[in-house]
Coordinates of C-alpha atoms and ligand atoms in Angstrom, one line a residue:
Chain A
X10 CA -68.6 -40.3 -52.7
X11 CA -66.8 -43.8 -52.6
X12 CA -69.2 -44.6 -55.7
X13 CA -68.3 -41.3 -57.5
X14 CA -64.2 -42.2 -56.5
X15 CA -64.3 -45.7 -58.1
X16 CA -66.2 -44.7 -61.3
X17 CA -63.2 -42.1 -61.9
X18 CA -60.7 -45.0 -61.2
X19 CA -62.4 -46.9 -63.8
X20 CA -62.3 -44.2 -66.5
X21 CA -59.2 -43.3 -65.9
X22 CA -58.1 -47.2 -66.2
X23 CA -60.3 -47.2 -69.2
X24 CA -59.7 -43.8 -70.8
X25 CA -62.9 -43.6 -71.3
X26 CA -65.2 -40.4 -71.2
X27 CA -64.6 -36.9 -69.7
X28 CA -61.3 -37.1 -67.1
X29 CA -61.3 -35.1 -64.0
X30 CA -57.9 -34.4 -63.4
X31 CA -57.3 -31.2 -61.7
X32 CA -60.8 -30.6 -61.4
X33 CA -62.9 -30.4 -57.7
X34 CA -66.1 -31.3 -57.8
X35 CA -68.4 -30.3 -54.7
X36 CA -71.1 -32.4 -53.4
X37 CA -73.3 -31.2 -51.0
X38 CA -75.6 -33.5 -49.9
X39 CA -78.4 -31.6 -47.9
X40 CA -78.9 -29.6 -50.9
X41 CA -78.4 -32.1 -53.1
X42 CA -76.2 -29.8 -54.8
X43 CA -73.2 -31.0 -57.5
X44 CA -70.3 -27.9 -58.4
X45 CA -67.3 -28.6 -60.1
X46 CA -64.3 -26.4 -60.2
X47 CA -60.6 -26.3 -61.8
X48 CA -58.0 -26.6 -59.7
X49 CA -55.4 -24.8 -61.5
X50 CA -51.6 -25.2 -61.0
X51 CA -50.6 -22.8 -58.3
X52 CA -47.0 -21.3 -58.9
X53 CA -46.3 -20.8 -55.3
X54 CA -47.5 -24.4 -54.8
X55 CA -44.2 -26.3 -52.7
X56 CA -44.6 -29.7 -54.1
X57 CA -45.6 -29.3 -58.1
X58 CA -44.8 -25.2 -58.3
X59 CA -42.4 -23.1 -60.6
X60 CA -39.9 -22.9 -57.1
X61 CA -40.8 -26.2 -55.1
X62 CA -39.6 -26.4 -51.7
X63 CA -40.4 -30.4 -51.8
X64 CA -37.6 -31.8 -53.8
X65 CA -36.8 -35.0 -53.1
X66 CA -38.6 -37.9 -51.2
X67 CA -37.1 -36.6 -48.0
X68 CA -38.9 -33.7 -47.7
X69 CA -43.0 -34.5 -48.6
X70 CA -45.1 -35.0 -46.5
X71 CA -44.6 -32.9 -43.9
X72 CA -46.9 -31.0 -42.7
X73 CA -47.1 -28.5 -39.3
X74 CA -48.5 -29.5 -36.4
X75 CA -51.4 -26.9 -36.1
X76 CA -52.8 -28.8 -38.8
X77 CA -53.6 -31.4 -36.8
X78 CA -55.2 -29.3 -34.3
X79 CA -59.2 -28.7 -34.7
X80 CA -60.2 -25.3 -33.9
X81 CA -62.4 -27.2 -31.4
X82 CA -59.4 -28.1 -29.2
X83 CA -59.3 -24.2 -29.1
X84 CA -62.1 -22.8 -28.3
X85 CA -60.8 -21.1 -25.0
X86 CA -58.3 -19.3 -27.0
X87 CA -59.4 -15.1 -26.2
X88 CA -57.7 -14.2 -29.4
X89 CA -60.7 -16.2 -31.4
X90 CA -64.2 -14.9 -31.8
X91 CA -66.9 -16.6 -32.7
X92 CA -69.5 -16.1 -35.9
X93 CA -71.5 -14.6 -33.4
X94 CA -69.9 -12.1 -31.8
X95 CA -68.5 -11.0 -35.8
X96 CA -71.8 -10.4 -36.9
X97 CA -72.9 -7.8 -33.7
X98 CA -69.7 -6.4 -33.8
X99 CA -69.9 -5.7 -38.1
X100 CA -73.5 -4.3 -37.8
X101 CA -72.6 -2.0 -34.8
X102 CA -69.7 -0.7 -37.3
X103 CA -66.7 -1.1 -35.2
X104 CA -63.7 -0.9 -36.4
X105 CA -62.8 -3.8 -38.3
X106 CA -60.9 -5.1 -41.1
X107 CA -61.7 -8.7 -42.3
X108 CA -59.1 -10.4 -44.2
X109 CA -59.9 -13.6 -45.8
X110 CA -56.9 -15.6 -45.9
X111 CA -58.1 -18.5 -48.3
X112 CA -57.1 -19.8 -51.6
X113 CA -58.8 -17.6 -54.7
X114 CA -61.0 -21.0 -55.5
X115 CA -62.5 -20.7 -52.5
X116 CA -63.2 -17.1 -52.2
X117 CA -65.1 -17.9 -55.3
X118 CA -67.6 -19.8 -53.7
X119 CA -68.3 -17.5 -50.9
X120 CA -66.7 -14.8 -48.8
X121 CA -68.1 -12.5 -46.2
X122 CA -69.4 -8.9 -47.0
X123 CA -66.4 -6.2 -46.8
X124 CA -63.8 -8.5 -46.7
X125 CA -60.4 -8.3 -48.3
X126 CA -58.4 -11.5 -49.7
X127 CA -55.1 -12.1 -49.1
X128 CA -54.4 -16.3 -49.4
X129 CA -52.3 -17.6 -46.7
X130 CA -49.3 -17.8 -49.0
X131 CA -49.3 -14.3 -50.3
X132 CA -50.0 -12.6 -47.4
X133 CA -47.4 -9.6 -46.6
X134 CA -47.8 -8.6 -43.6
X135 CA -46.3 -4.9 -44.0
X136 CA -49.6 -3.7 -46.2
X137 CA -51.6 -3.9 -42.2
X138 CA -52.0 -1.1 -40.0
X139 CA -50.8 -1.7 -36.4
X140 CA -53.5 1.2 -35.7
X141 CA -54.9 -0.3 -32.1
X142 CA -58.5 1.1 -33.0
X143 CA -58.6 -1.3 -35.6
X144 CA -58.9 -4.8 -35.2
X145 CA -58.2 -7.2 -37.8
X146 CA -60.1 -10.7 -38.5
X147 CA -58.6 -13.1 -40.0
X148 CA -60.8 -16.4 -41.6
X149 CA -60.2 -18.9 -43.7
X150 CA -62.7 -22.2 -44.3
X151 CA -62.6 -23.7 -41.4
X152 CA -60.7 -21.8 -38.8
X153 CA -57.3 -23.5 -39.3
X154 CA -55.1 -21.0 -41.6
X155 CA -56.3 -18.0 -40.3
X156 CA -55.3 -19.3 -36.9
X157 CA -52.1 -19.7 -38.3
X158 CA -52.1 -16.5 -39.7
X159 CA -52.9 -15.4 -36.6
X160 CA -49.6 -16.6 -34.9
X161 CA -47.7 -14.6 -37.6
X162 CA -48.9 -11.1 -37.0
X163 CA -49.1 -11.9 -33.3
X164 CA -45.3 -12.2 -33.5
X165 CA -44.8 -9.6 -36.0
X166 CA -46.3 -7.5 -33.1
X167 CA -49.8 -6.9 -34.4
X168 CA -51.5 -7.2 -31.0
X169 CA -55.1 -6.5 -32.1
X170 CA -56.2 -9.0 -34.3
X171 CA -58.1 -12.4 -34.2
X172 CA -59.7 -15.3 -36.0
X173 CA -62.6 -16.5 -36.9
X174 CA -63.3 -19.7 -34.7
X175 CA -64.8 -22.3 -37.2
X176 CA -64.2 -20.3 -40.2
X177 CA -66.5 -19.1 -42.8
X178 CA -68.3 -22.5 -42.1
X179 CA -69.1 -22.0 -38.6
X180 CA -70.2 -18.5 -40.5
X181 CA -72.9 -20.1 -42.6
X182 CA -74.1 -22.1 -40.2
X183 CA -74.8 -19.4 -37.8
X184 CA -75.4 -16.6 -39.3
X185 CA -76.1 -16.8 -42.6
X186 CA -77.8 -20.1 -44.0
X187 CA -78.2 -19.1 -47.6
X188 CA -74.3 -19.0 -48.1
X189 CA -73.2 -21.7 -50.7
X190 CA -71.1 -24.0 -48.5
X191 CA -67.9 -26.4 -49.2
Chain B
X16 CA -69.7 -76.2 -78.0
X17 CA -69.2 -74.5 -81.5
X18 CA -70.9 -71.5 -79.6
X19 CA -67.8 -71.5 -76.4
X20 CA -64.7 -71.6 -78.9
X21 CA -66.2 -68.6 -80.2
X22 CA -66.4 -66.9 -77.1
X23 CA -62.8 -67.9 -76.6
X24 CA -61.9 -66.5 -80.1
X25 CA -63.8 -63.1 -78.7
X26 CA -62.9 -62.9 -75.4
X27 CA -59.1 -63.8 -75.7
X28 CA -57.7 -63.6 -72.2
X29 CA -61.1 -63.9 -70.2
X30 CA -61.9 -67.3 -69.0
X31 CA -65.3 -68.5 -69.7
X32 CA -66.3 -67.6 -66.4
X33 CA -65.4 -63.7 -66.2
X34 CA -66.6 -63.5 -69.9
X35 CA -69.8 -64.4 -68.0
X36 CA -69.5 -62.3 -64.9
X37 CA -68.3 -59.2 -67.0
X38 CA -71.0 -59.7 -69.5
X39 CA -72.4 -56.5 -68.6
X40 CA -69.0 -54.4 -69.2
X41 CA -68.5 -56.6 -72.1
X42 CA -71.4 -55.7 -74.2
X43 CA -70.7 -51.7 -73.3
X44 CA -68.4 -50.7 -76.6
X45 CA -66.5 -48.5 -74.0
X46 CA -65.1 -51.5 -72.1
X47 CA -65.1 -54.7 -74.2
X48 CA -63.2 -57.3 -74.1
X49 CA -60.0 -55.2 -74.3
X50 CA -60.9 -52.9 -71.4
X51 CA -62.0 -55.4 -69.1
X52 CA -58.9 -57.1 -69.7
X53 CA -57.0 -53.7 -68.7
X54 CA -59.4 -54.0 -65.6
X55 CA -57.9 -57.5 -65.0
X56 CA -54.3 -56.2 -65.8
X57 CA -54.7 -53.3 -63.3
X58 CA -53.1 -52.8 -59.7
X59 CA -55.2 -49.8 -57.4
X60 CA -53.9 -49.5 -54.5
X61 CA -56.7 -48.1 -51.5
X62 CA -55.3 -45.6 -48.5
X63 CA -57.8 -46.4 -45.6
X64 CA -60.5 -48.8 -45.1
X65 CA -63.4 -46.4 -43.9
X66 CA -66.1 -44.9 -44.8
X67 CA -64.8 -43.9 -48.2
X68 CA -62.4 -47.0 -48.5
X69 CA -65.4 -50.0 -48.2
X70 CA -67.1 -48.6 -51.1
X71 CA -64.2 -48.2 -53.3
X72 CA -63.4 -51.8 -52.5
X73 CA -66.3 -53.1 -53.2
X74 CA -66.9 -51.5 -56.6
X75 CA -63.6 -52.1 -57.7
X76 CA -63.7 -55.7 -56.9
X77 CA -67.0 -56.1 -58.8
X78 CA -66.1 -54.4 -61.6
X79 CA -62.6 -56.8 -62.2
X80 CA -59.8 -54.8 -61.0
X81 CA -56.6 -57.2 -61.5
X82 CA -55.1 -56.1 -57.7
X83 CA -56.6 -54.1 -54.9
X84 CA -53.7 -53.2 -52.6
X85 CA -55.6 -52.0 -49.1
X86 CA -53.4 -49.9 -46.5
X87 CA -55.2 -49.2 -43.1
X88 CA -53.6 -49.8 -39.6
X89 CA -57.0 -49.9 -37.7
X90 CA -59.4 -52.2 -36.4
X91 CA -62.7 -52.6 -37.0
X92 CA -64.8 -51.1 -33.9
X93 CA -68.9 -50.9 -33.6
X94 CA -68.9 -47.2 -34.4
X95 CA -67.7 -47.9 -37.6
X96 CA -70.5 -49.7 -39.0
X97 CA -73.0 -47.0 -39.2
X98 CA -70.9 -46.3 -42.6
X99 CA -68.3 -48.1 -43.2
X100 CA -69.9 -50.7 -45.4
X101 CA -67.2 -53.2 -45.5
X102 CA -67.3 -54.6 -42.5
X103 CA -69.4 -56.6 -40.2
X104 CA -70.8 -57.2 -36.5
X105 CA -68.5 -60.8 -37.2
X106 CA -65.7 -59.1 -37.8
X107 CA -65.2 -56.5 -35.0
X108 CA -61.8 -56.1 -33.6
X109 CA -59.9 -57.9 -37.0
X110 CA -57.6 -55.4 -38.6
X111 CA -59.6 -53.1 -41.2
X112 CA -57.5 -54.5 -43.8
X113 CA -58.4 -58.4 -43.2
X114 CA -62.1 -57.7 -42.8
X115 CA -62.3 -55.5 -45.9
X116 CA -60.4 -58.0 -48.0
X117 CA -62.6 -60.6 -46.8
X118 CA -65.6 -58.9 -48.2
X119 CA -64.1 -58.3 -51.7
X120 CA -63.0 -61.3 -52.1
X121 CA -66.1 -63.2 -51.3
X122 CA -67.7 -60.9 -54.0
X123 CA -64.7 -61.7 -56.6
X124 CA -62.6 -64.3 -55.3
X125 CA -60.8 -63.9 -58.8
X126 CA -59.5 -60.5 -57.3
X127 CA -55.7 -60.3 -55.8
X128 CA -55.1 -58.6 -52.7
X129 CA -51.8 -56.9 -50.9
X130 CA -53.2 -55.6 -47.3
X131 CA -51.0 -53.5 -45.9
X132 CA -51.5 -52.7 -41.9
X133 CA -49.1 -50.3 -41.1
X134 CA -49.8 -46.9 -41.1
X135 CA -48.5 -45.0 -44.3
X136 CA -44.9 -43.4 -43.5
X137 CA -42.2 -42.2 -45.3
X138 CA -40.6 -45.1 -45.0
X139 CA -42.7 -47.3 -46.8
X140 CA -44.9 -45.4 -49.4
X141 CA -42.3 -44.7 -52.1
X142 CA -42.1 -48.9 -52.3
X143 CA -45.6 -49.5 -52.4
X144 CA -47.2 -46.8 -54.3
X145 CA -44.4 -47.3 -57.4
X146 CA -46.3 -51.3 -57.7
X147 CA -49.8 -49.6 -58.5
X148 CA -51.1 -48.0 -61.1
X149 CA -54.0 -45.7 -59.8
X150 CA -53.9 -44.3 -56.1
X151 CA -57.2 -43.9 -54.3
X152 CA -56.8 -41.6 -51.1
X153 CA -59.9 -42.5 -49.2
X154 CA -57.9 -41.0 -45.8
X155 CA -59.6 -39.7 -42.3
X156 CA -56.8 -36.8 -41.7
X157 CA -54.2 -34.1 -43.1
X158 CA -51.2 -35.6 -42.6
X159 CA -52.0 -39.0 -44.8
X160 CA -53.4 -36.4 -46.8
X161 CA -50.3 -34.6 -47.4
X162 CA -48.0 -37.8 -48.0
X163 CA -50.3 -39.6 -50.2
X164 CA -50.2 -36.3 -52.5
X165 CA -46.7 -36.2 -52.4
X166 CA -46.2 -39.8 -52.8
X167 CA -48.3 -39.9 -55.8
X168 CA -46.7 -36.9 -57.2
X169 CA -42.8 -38.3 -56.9
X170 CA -43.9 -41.7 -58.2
X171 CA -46.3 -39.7 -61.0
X172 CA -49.0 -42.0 -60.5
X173 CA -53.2 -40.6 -60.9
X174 CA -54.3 -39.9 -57.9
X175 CA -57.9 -40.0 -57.1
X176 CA -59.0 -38.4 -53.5
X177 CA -62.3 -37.6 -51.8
X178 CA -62.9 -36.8 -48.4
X179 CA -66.2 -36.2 -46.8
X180 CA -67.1 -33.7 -44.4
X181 CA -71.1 -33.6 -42.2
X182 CA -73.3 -33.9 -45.2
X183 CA -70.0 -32.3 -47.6
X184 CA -68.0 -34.4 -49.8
X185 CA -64.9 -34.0 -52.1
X186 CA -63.8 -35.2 -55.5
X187 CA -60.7 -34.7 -57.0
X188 CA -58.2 -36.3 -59.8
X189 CA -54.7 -35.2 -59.4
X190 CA -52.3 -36.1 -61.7
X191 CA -50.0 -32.7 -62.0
X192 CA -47.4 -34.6 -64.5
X193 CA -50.4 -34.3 -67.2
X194 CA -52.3 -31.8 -65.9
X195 CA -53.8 -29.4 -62.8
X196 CA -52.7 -28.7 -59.5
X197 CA -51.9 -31.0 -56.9
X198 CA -53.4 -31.0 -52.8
X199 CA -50.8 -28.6 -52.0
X200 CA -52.1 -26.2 -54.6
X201 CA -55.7 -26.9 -53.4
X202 CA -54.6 -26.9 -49.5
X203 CA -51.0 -24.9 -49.1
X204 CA -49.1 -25.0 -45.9
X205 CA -46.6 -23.0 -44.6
X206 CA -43.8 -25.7 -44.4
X207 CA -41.3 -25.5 -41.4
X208 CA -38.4 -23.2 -41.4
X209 CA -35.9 -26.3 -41.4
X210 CA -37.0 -27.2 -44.6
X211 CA -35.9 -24.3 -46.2
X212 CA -33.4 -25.2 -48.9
X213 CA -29.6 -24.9 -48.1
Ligands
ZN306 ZN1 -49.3 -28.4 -56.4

């Protein structure tokens, strides 16, 4: 990766050849598999967006603490469920709903069968059933946002919902090895 | 003798010597003369020494960047060495930043270098990202993440950012000003109710 990062610094010094900004590229090395993706402009985005909440200096780079927090550090949390426990829970049909909370790039890649997609951002919270028969996942990439989200409709008063410990990522890995990962 | 002052003539701003060294990028009609010598004139400035930051450095000192600013706060410990190719058994427990510099410049000691060993804060990034001209976030967490973007974005300066993940890496250019999104549009975050503008 450092390679790939300095040849980009030197073209972009240069001007030279094909530029890659707002572009992702993917790289995964097991696989020995390159993607590359846009990264378009997001409107809602708070630093570069049509309405940015990060004006000035004083303001950036701030970032909440559950960030920081690895869903590893959680794993005790009863309101998490692992990839595991999703996947005998979806073939015996119970009554979920599976809400994937990430960004529409991502969903691209991957996503898990039946889910809806709401991105963390959008998310409005009065389109959910509090219907107790029905329990709502939440997952994201790697366990993180949906956590988050998590939080929200906890306090909202949603009491039967939870996340997906590790995300789609701890998904692949488990459960379903052929799904492209990120 | 006839053959140097032609070289000179050529090569105007590259000594003798770094027409040799560059020979290489000198006979590529891409660089040239003129592009290594917007190499020479060119300040990058590095966020973390690690596993990403050591091969940046290295490269980029080979190739003739003018300045290589290096931020990193840590110290070099035995763990790091399975990667982080910059450093060496000699050099455990110096600052990142001194034992990465060492390197690069014993590959081109014709390279500058600012080492910076704080950690990046509010505080200080506005000042030193505004002296660079390219920003290479080579960072091991969110927060750095976060302020490098929105560093980079106030001072409207390229930013080039990878991370790696397991056997998972990440390339991006951000440089919303010209074009694209930025991290936050990548990665959003809820931002804290206090933010909220008045
Ligand atoms: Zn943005």
């Amino acid at each position: 990766m450092g390679l790939l990062q300095s040849t980009e610094v030197l073209k972009l010094i240069l001007g030279i050849g094909k530029d890659m900004i707002g572009q992702l590229l993917l790289y995964d090395a097991l696989k020995l598999d390159f993607k590359k993706m846009n990264i378009p402009k997001e409107k809602t985005c708070q630093l570069c967006g049509v309405n940015p909440r990060i004006r000035a200096w004083l303001d950036a780079g701030k970032v909440p603490v559950i960030e920081k927090i690895g869903f590893e550090e959680r794993k005790d949390n009863k309101d998490q469920v692992s990839a595991h426990w999703l996947s005998v829970a979806l073939r015996n049909r119970r009554n979920i709903m599976l809400i994937d909370v990430r960004e529409p790039h991502e969903w691209e890649i991957c996503r898990l069968k039946g889910a809806e997609h709401h991105p963390v951002n959008r998310i409005k919270t009065d389109d959910f059933t509090k219907d107790l028969e029905k329990i709502i996942v939440f997952y994201c990439h790697r366990g993180v946002r949906s956590e988050r989200t998590l939080k929200i409709f906890q306090d909202l008063g949603y009491e039967n919902c939870r996340s997906l410990a590790g995300g789609i990522d701890a998904w692949a890995e488990a459960i379903e090895p052929d799904m492209p990962r990120y | 003798m006839s053959q140097e002052i032609l070289l000179n003539d050529l090569f105007q701003g590259l000594s003798a010597e770094e027409v040799k060294r560059y020979s290489r990028h000198l006979s590529l009609s891409e660089v040239g003369s003129e592009g290594q010598q917007r190499l020479k004139k060119s300040k990058v400035l590095i966020v973390g020494a690690g596993g990403l930051g050591c091969p940046v450095g290295l490269y980029l000192a080979a190739a003739g960047i003018g300045q290589l600013g290096i931020i990193d706060s840590d110290v070099v410990e035995i763990s790091n060495l399975q990667r982080q190719i910059g450093h060496s058994e000699k050099n455990l427990g110096l600052l990142k930043t001194e034992s990465l510099a060492e390197t690069i410049t014993s590959i081109n000691r014709l390279l500058r270098v600012e080492l910076i060993s704080d950690k990046l804060q509010h505080n200080n990034a506005p000042q030193i990202f505004q002296k660079y001209d390219v920003i290479v976030d080579c960072s091991d967490n969110f927060p750095t993440r976060y302020l490098v973007n929105d560093a980079a974005f106030f001072a409207n300066k390229p930013l080039v950012s990878a991370s790696v993940y397991k056997f998972q890496g990440h390339l991006s250019v951000f440089w919303p000003k010209s074009k694209g999104g930025c991290y936050r549009c990548l990665y959003p975050v809820n931002l804290p109710e206090s933010m909220a503008p008045t």
